[in-house]
Phi, psi and omega in degrees: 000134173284169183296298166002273183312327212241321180226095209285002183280005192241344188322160147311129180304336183276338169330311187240175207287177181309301191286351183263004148316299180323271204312314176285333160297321157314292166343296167289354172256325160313280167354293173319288225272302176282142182287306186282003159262333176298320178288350159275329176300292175267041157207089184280013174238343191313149208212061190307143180243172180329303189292335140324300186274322171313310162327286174296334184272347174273330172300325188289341170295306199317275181280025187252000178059047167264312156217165201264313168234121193234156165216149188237158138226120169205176262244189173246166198041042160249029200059003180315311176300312186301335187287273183320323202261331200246332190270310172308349168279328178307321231256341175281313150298307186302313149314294210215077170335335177248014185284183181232158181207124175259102209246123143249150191219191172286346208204114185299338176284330153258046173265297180331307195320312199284337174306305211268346163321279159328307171281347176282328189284330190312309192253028177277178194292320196300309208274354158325300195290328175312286178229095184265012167272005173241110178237141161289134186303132154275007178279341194193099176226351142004093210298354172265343165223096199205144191253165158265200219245330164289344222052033151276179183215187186220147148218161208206100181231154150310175169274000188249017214231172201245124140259051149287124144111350154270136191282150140198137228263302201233114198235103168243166192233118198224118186082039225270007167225164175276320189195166169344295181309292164312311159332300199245033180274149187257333191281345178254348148274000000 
C-alpha cells in the first residue's frame, strides 16, 4: 500500500487544487513542529484526547531542554506509552538526528517492544517524507539498539538492566514495575 493510500496529506502535488497543496505543506510542517500533529501524521489512525495534548507540550518542552524532568502519572491503556514511549522518539530523532536516547522499561523486551515501534516509524514512507535526513543504520537496527545514520542512537534496556557507560540527550523510563506489587515492594524501589 502506498503513503498515498493511508495518508492523503501525502499525495502528489499534481493530483490537487492549489489549494490543497498549501494546507498540505502546512500540515507538514505543523507534524516537523507539533508532536500531535506529527502523531497523526505518521499514525492515520492516531485519535489524541485532552490528555495527549496535555502530554506533548510538556514533552515538546522536554525536548525544546525546556524541562529537565517530567513524570507523567495516569491510569494505564490511556495512551501514554504510544505518545512519550513509541512516538515521541521518532519526532525527537527527526528534529535532532544525532540525539542519543535511552528507553527503560520493566522489563528489556518491553523496552525493546517500545524500540522496535520506533524504528519502525523511522522507516515508514510518512516519517521520509517529514525527515528524510534521519534514517536508521543498516549497521545497528536492532529493535533494542539502533543508529542513524547522523549519528544518533536508540538503547532499550530494563530498569535492572545495563545502560552503564551509555550517554544520553532524552532518557525515558516507562512502567519502571511490572505491577503493584513491585511498585510498593521497598526493595525493589
Amino acid at each position: 500500500m502506498t503513503v498515498a493510500a493511508i495518508n492523503p496529506a501525502v499525495q502528489p502535488a499534481a493530483a490537487r487544487e492549489p489549494k490543497e497543496v498549501l494546507e498540505t505543506v502546512l500540515g507538514r510542517e505543523r507534524a516537523r513542529v507539533g508532536l500531535i500533529d506529527y502523531a497523526k501524521f505518521v499514525d492515520d489512525v492516531y485519535e489524541p484526547y485532552a490528555v495527549h495534548r496535555y502530554i506533548a507540550r510538556k514533552l515538546e518542552a522536554v525536548e525544546a531542554g525546556l524541562l529537565r524532568r517530567l513524570a507523567i502519572f495516569v491510569p494505564p491503556a490511556v495512551g501514554k506509552s504510544r505518545i512519550a514511549s513509541e512516538i515521541f522518539p521518532t519526532w525527537v530523532m527527526g528534529r535532532n538526528p544525532n540525539f542519543e536516547i535511552i528507553e527503560a522499561s520493566y522489563n528489556k523486551d518491553k523496552a525493546a517492544e517500545f524500540g522496535g515501534v520506533s524504528r519502525d516509524i523511522i522507516k515508514s514512507d510518512a516519517y521520509k517524507i517529514l525527515f528524510p535526513k534521519t534514517q536508521i543504520s543498516t549497521t545497528a537496527a536492532a529493535a533494542d539498539a539502533w543508529k542513524t545514520t547522523t549519528g544518533g542512537s536508540y538503547k532499550a534496556s530494563g530498569t535492572a538492566g545495563g545502560i552503564i557507560g551509555f550517554h544520553a540527550h532524552i532518557a525515558i523510563i516507562d512502567d519502571p514495575f511490572k505491577n503493584y506489587a513491585e511498585a510498593a515492594s521497598l526493595q525493589n524501589r
